[in-house]
Amino acid sequence: LCYRILHELHRFVKFFRTNVTKQGVLLEQLRDELYPEWKTPTKAVSIYASGSKKAEMLMLPMLTCFRRIGQAQLLRRMIRFELGRCSRIDAKTLLQSVSTLNASILSSENPFEESPPELKKFCDMSLAVGLGDPLQTVFMATDPLEGLPVLLLLCVAMNT
């Protein structure tokens, strides 16, 4: 599931850089009309309507990508919950050992400084017993995507 999410994110960034950057002037105009962000614009309905109409062709691929990523993230959460529940029932000692090791690692100054393979083993064990939050996983880093906040605003405005 992690590789599926990573693949979808790469596809989204590629789509955004190839298609959305062509609409940069439109997105900049919309952002200027909506400034300041904390205040409701005077012609809000017409601004949102025109922006939604102009960005309509970009919404379907974006929503498809977000839907796929969201489904995979929900599956990851469900799997982590099941792993945690089963480990609390069937492997109490292992769960307590991994939790204690996690606490000691977090309190030490240089955890696994000289042994990355042991860190990998610990990460695998903690995932196996359902520790950690799958929604906190960082899949990739990218440069800021100009216009994404405006597109997300229009996406939410169109679907409410």
Coordinates of C-alpha atoms in Angstrom, one line a residue:
L1 CA 0.0 0.0 0.0
C2 CA 2.9 2.4 0.7
Y3 CA 4.3 1.9 -2.8
R4 CA 0.8 2.5 -4.2
I5 CA 0.5 5.8 -2.4
L6 CA 4.0 6.8 -3.4
H7 CA 3.2 6.0 -7.0
E8 CA 0.0 8.0 -6.9
L9 CA 1.8 10.9 -5.3
H10 CA 4.4 10.8 -8.1
R11 CA 1.7 10.7 -10.7
F12 CA -0.1 13.7 -9.1
V13 CA 3.1 15.8 -9.0
K14 CA 3.8 15.0 -12.6
F15 CA 0.2 15.9 -13.6
F16 CA 0.4 19.0 -11.6
R17 CA 3.7 20.2 -13.1
T18 CA 2.6 19.4 -16.7
N19 CA -1.1 20.5 -16.6
V20 CA -1.7 22.9 -13.8
T21 CA 1.3 25.1 -14.3
K22 CA -0.2 26.1 -17.7
Q23 CA -3.1 27.6 -15.6
G24 CA -0.7 29.6 -13.4
V25 CA -2.0 33.0 -14.5
L26 CA -5.6 32.0 -13.7
L27 CA -4.7 30.6 -10.3
E28 CA -2.7 33.7 -9.5
Q29 CA -5.7 35.9 -10.4
L30 CA -8.0 33.8 -8.2
R31 CA -5.6 34.0 -5.3
D32 CA -5.4 37.8 -5.7
E33 CA -9.2 38.1 -5.8
L34 CA -9.5 36.0 -2.6
Y35 CA -6.9 38.1 -0.7
P36 CA -6.9 38.5 2.3
E37 CA -7.6 34.9 3.2
W38 CA -9.2 35.7 6.6
K39 CA -11.9 37.9 5.0
T40 CA -14.8 36.9 2.8
P41 CA -14.5 38.4 -0.6
T42 CA -17.2 40.9 -1.7
K43 CA -18.2 38.9 -4.8
A44 CA -17.5 35.5 -3.3
V45 CA -20.2 33.5 -5.2
S46 CA -19.1 34.8 -8.6
I47 CA -15.4 34.3 -7.8
Y48 CA -16.0 30.7 -6.8
A49 CA -18.3 30.0 -9.7
S50 CA -15.9 31.4 -12.3
G51 CA -12.9 29.8 -10.7
S52 CA -14.7 26.4 -10.5
K53 CA -15.7 26.6 -14.1
K54 CA -12.2 27.5 -15.3
A55 CA -10.5 24.8 -13.2
E56 CA -13.2 22.1 -13.8
M57 CA -11.0 20.1 -16.2
L58 CA -8.3 19.8 -13.5
M59 CA -10.6 18.5 -10.8
L60 CA -11.4 15.0 -12.1
P61 CA -7.8 13.8 -12.2
M62 CA -7.1 15.5 -8.8
L63 CA -10.1 13.9 -7.2
T64 CA -9.3 10.5 -8.6
C65 CA -5.8 10.7 -7.2
F66 CA -6.9 12.0 -3.8
R67 CA -9.6 9.2 -3.7
R68 CA -7.0 6.5 -4.4
I69 CA -4.6 7.9 -1.8
G70 CA -7.3 8.2 0.8
Q71 CA -8.5 4.7 0.3
A72 CA -5.0 3.3 0.7
Q73 CA -4.5 5.4 3.8
L74 CA -7.7 4.1 5.3
L75 CA -6.7 0.5 4.5
R76 CA -3.3 1.2 6.2
R77 CA -5.1 2.5 9.3
M78 CA -7.4 -0.6 9.4
I79 CA -4.4 -2.9 9.1
R80 CA -2.5 -1.1 11.8
F81 CA -5.5 -1.3 14.1
E82 CA -5.9 -5.0 13.5
L83 CA -2.2 -5.7 14.1
G84 CA -2.4 -3.7 17.3
R85 CA -5.5 -5.5 18.5
C86 CA -4.1 -8.9 17.7
S87 CA -0.8 -8.1 19.4
R88 CA -2.6 -6.9 22.5
I89 CA -4.5 -10.2 22.6
D90 CA -2.0 -12.8 21.3
A91 CA 1.5 -11.3 21.9
K92 CA 1.3 -9.2 25.0
T93 CA 4.9 -9.8 25.9
L94 CA 6.2 -8.8 22.5
L95 CA 4.0 -5.7 22.5
Q96 CA 5.3 -4.6 25.9
S97 CA 8.9 -5.3 24.9
V98 CA 8.7 -3.3 21.7
S99 CA 6.9 -0.4 23.6
T100 CA 9.6 -0.4 26.3
L101 CA 12.4 -0.5 23.7
N102 CA 10.7 2.4 21.9
A103 CA 10.5 4.4 25.1
S104 CA 14.2 3.8 25.9
I105 CA 15.2 4.7 22.3
L106 CA 13.3 8.0 22.5
S107 CA 14.9 8.8 25.8
S108 CA 18.5 8.1 24.7
E109 CA 20.7 10.7 23.2
N110 CA 22.1 8.8 20.2
P111 CA 19.7 5.9 19.4
F112 CA 21.2 3.3 17.1
E113 CA 24.1 5.7 16.2
E114 CA 26.4 3.0 14.9
S115 CA 23.9 0.2 13.9
P116 CA 21.3 1.1 11.2
P117 CA 20.4 -2.6 10.7
E118 CA 19.1 -2.7 14.3
L119 CA 17.0 0.4 13.6
K120 CA 15.5 -1.4 10.6
K121 CA 14.7 -4.5 12.8
F122 CA 13.1 -2.3 15.4
C123 CA 11.0 -0.5 12.8
D124 CA 9.8 -3.8 11.4
M125 CA 8.9 -5.1 14.9
S126 CA 7.0 -1.9 15.7
L127 CA 5.1 -2.1 12.5
A128 CA 4.3 -5.8 13.1
V129 CA 2.7 -5.0 16.5
G130 CA 0.8 -2.0 15.2
L131 CA 2.7 0.8 16.8
G132 CA 2.9 4.1 15.1
D133 CA 0.5 6.1 13.0
P134 CA 0.4 5.4 9.3
L135 CA -0.9 8.9 8.6
Q136 CA 2.3 10.4 9.9
T137 CA 4.4 8.6 7.2
V138 CA 6.3 11.0 4.8
F139 CA 6.4 9.4 1.4
M140 CA 8.2 12.0 -0.7
A141 CA 9.5 15.5 -0.6
T142 CA 9.0 18.0 -3.4
D143 CA 9.3 21.7 -4.2
P144 CA 6.2 23.7 -3.3
L145 CA 3.4 23.4 -5.9
E146 CA 2.3 26.9 -6.8
G147 CA -1.5 27.1 -7.0
L148 CA -2.3 24.0 -5.1
P149 CA -4.0 25.8 -2.2
V150 CA -6.3 27.6 -4.6
L151 CA -7.1 24.4 -6.4
L152 CA -7.8 22.6 -3.1
L153 CA -10.1 25.5 -2.1
L154 CA -12.0 25.2 -5.4
C155 CA -12.2 21.4 -5.0
V156 CA -13.8 21.8 -1.6
A157 CA -16.1 24.6 -2.8
M158 CA -17.3 22.5 -5.8
N159 CA -18.0 19.4 -3.7
T160 CA -20.0 20.9 -0.9

